[in-house]
mmCIF file of C-alpha atoms and ligand atoms in Angstrom:
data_model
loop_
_atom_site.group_PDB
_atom_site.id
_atom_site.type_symbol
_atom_site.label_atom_id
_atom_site.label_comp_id
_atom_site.label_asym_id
_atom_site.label_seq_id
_atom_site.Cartn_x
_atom_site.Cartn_y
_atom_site.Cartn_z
ATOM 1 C CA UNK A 1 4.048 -4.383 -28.208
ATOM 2 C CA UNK A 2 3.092 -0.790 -27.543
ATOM 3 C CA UNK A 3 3.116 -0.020 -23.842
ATOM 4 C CA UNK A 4 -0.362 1.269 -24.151
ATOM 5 C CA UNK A 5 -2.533 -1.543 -26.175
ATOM 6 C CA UNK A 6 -3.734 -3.730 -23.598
ATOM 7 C CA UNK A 7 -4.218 -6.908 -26.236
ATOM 8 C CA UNK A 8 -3.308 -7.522 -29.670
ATOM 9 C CA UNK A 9 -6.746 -8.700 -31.671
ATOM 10 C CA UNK A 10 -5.554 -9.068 -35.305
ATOM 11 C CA UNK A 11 -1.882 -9.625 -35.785
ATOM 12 C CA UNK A 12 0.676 -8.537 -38.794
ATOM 13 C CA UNK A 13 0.015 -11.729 -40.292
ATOM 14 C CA UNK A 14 -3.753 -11.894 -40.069
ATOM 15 C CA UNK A 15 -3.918 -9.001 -41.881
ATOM 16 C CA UNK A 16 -1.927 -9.864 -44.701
ATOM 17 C CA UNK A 17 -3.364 -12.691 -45.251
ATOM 18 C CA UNK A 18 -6.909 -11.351 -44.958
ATOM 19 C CA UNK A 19 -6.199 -8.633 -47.277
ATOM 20 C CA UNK A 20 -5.052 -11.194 -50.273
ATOM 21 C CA UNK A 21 -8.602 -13.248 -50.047
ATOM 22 C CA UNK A 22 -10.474 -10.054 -49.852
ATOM 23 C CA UNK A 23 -8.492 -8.731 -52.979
ATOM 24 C CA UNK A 24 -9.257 -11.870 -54.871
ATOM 25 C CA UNK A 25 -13.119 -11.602 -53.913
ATOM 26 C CA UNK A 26 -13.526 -7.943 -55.012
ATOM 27 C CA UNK A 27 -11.632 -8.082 -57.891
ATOM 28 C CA UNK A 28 -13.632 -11.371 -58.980
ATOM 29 C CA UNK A 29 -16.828 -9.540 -58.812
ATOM 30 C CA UNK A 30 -15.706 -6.564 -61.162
ATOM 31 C CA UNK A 31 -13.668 -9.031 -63.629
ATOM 32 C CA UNK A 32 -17.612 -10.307 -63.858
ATOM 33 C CA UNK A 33 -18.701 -6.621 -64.702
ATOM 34 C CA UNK A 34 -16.718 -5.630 -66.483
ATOM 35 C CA UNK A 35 -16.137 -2.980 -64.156
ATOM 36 C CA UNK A 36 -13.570 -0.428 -63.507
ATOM 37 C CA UNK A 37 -14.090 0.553 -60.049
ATOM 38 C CA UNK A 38 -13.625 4.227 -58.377
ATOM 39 C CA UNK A 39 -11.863 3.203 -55.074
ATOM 40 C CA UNK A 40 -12.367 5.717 -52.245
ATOM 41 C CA UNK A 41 -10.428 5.944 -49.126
ATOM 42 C CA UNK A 42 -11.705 7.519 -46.266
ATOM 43 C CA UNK A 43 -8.782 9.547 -44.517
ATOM 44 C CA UNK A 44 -6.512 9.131 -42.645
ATOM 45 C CA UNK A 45 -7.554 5.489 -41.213
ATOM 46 C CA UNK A 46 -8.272 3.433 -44.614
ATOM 47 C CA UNK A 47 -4.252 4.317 -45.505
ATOM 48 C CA UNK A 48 -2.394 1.296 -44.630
ATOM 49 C CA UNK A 49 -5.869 -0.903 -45.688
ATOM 50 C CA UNK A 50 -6.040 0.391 -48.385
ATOM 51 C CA UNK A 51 -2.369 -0.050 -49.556
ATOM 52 C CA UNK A 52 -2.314 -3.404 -49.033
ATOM 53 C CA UNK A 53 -5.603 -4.221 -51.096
ATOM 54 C CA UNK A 54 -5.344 -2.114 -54.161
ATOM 55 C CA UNK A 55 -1.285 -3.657 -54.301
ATOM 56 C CA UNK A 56 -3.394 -7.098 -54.843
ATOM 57 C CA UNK A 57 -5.563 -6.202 -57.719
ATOM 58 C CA UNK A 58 -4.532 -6.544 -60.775
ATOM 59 C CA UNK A 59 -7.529 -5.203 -62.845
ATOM 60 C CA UNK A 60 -7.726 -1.877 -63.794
ATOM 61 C CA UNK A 61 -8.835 1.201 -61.279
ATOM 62 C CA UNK A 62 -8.475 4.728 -60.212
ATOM 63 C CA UNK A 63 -8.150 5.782 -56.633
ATOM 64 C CA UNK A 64 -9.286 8.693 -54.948
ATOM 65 C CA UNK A 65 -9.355 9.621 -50.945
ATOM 66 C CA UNK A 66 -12.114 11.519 -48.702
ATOM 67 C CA UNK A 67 -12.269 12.919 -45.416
ATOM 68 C CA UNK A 68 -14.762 12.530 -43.126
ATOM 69 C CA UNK A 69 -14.884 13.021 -39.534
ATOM 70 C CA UNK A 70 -17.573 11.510 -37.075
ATOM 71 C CA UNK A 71 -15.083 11.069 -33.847
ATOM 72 C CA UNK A 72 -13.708 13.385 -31.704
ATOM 73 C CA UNK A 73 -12.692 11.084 -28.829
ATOM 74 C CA UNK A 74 -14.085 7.602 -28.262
ATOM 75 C CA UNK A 75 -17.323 7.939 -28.700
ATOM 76 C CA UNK A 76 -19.203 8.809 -31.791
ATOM 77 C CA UNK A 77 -21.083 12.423 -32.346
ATOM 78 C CA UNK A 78 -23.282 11.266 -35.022
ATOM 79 C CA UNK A 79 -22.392 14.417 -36.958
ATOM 80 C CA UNK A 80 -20.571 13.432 -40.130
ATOM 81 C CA UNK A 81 -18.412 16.220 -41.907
ATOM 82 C CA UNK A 82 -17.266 16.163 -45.569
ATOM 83 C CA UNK A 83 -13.311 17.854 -44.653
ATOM 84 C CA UNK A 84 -11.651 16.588 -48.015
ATOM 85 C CA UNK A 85 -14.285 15.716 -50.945
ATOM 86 C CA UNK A 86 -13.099 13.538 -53.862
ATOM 87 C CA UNK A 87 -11.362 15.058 -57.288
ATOM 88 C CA UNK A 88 -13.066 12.152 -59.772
ATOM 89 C CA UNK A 89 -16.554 12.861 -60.763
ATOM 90 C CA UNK A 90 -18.834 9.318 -59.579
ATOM 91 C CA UNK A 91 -21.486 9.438 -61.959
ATOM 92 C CA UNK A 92 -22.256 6.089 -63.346
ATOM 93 C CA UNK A 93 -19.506 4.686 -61.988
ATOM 94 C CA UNK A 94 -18.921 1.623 -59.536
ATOM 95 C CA UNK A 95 -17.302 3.116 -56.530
ATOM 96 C CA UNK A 96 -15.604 0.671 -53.691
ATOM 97 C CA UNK A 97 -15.285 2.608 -50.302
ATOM 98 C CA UNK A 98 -12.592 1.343 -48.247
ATOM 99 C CA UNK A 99 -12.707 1.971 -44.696
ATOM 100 C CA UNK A 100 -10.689 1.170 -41.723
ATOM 101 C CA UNK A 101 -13.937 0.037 -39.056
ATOM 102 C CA UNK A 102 -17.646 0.444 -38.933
ATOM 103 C CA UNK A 103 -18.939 1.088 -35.533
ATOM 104 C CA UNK A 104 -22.113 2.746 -34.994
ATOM 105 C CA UNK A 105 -22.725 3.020 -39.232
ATOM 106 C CA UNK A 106 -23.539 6.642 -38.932
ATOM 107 C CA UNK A 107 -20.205 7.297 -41.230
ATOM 108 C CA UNK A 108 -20.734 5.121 -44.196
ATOM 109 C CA UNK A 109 -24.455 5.320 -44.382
ATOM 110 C CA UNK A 110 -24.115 9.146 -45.512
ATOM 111 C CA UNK A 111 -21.185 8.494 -47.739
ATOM 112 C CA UNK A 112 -22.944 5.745 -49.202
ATOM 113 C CA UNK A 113 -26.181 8.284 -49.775
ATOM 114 C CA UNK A 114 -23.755 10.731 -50.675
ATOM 115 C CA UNK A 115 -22.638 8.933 -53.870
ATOM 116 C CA UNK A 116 -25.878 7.606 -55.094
ATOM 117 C CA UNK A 117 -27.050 11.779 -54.942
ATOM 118 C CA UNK A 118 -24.140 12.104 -57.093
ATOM 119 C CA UNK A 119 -24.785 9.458 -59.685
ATOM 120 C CA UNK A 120 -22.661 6.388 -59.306
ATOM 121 C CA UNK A 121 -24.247 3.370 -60.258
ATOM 122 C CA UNK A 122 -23.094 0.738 -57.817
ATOM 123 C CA UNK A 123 -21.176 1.380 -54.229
ATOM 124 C CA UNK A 124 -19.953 -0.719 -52.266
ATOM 125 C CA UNK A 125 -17.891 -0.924 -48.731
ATOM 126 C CA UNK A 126 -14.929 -3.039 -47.795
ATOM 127 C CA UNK A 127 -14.042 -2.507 -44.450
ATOM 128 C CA UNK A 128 -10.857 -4.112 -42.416
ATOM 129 C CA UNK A 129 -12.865 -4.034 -39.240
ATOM 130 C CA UNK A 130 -17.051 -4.639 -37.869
ATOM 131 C CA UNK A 131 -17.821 -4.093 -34.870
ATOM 132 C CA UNK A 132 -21.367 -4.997 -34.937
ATOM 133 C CA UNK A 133 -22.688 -4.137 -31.523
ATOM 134 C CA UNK A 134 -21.761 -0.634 -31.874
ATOM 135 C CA UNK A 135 -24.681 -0.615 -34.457
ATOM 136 C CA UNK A 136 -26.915 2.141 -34.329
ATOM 137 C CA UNK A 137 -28.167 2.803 -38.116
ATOM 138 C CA UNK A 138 -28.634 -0.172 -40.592
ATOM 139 C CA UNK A 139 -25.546 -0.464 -42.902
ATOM 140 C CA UNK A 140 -23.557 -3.697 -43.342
ATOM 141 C CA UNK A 141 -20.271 -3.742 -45.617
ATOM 142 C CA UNK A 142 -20.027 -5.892 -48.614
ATOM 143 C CA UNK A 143 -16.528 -7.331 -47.339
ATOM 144 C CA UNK A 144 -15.195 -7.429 -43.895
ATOM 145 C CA UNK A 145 -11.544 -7.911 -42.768
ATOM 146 C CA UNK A 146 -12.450 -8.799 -39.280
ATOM 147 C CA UNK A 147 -15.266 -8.801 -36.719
ATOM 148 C CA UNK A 148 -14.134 -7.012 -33.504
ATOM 149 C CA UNK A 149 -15.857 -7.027 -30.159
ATOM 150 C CA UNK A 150 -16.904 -3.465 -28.904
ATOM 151 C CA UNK A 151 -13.721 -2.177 -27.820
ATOM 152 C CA UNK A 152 -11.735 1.012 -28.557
ATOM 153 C CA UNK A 153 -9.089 0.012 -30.951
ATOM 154 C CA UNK A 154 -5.675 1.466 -32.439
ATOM 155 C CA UNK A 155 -3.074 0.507 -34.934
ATOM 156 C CA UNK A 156 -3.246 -0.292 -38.875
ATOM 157 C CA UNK A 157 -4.414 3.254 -39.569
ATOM 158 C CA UNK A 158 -6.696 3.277 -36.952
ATOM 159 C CA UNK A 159 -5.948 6.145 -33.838
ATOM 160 C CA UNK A 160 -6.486 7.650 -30.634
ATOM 161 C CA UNK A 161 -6.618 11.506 -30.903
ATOM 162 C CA UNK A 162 -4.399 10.876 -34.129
ATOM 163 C CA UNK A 163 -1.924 8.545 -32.358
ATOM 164 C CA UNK A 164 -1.099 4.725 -32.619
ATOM 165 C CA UNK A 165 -2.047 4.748 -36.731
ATOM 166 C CA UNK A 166 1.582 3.303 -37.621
ATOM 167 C CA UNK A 167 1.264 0.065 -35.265
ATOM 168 C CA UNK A 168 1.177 -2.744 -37.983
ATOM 169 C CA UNK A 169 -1.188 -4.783 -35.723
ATOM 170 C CA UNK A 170 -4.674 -3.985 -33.934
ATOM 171 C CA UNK A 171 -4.622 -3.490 -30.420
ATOM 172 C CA UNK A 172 -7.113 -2.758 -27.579
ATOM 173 C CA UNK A 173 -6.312 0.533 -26.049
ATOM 174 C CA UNK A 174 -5.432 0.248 -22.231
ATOM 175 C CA UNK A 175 -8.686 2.068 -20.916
ATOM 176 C CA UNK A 176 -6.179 4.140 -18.425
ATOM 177 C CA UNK A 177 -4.811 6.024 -21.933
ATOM 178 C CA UNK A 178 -8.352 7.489 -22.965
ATOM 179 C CA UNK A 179 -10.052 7.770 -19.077
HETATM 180 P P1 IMP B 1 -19.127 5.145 -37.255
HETATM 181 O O1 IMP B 1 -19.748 6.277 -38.022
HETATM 182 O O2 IMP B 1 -19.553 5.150 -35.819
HETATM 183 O O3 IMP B 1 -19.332 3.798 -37.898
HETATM 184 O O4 IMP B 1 -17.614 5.488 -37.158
HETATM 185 C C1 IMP B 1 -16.620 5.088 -37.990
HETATM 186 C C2 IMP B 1 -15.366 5.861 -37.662
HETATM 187 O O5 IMP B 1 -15.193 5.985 -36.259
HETATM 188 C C3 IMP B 1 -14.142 5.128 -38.155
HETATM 189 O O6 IMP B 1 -13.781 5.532 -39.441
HETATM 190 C C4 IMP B 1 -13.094 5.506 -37.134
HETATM 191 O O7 IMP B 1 -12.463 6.702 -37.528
HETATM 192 C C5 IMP B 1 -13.865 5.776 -35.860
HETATM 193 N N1 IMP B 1 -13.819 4.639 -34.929
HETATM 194 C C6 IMP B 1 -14.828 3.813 -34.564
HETATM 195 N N2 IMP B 1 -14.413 2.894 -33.688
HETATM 196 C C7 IMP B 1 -13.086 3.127 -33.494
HETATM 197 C C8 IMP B 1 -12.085 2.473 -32.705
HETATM 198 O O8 IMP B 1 -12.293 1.471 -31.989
HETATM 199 N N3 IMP B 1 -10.844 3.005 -32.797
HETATM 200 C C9 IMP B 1 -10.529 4.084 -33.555
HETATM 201 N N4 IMP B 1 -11.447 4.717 -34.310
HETATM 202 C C10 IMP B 1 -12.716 4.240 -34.281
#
């Protein structure tokens, strides 16, 4: 283990087996459409989530990545930035937005607006992690990997000041690292 996570939450395995029954639930509700979905990964943190759901589909898709930033440390600004905007053009489309956690909701809620301006048709959110009581706008994702407690996480894409993202577990961060 990483000499600075203080507790590993979701393990190698967890995740792998998570991401299959997620995979099988998403891609059974656009079989049912008929759907081709746009999937969207927000940078950097969706990476490795996103990797190992798309490998499990086996309808068809395109895939496309955005960055957003609403963190500069461990607490959240509420100012959400578009730094990298999609190249595929959403209208009338079914977009899936895959995201690494949703804390306070701040993040997704303006991508999500931000693709209905543009004209998709359908969006939805599949997110590895929740952790609910960092609520503070109301968003929930369509599919959830885990629910966390509040606690400042790294690993599986997800960093600290743009470390920890290659751990291939999620850890608590040892509160001595970030105080
Ligand atoms: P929200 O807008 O507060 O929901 O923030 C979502 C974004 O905050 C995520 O995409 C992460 O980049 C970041 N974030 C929230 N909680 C954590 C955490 O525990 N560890 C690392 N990043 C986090």
């Amino acid at each position: 283990m990483n000499k600075d996570v203080k507790e590993i939450i979701v393990t190698e395995n967890d995740i792998d087996e998570r991401c299959r029954e997620l995979a099988s639930e998403i891609e059974a509700y656009y079989s049912e459409k008929a759907e081709e979905p746009l999937v969207i990964g927000l940078l950097k943190g969706s990476v490795p989530f996103m990797a190992e759901l798309i490998k499990r589909f086996s309808i068809p898709m395109e895939i496309d990545f955005m960055s957003v930033s609403s963190y500069s440390g461990t607490a959240s600004t509420g100012d959400v930035k578009i730094d990298k905007d999609s190249d595929i053009s959403c209208r009338g489309r079914s977009i899936l937005i895959v995201e690494d956690i949703i804390d306070t909701g701040r993040t997704l809620k303006q991508v999500v607006q931000l693709f209905y301006d543009r004209g998709a048709k359908d969006v939805k959110i599949v997110a590895l992690l929740d952790k609910k009581e960092g609520r503070v706008v109301e968003i929930e994702a369509d599919y959830v990997g885990f629910d966390i407690p509040n606690a400042f996480v790294v690993g599986f894409g997800l960093d600290y000041n743009q470390k920890y993202r290659n751990l291939p577990y999620i850890g608590i961060l040892k509160e001595e690292v970030y105080s």
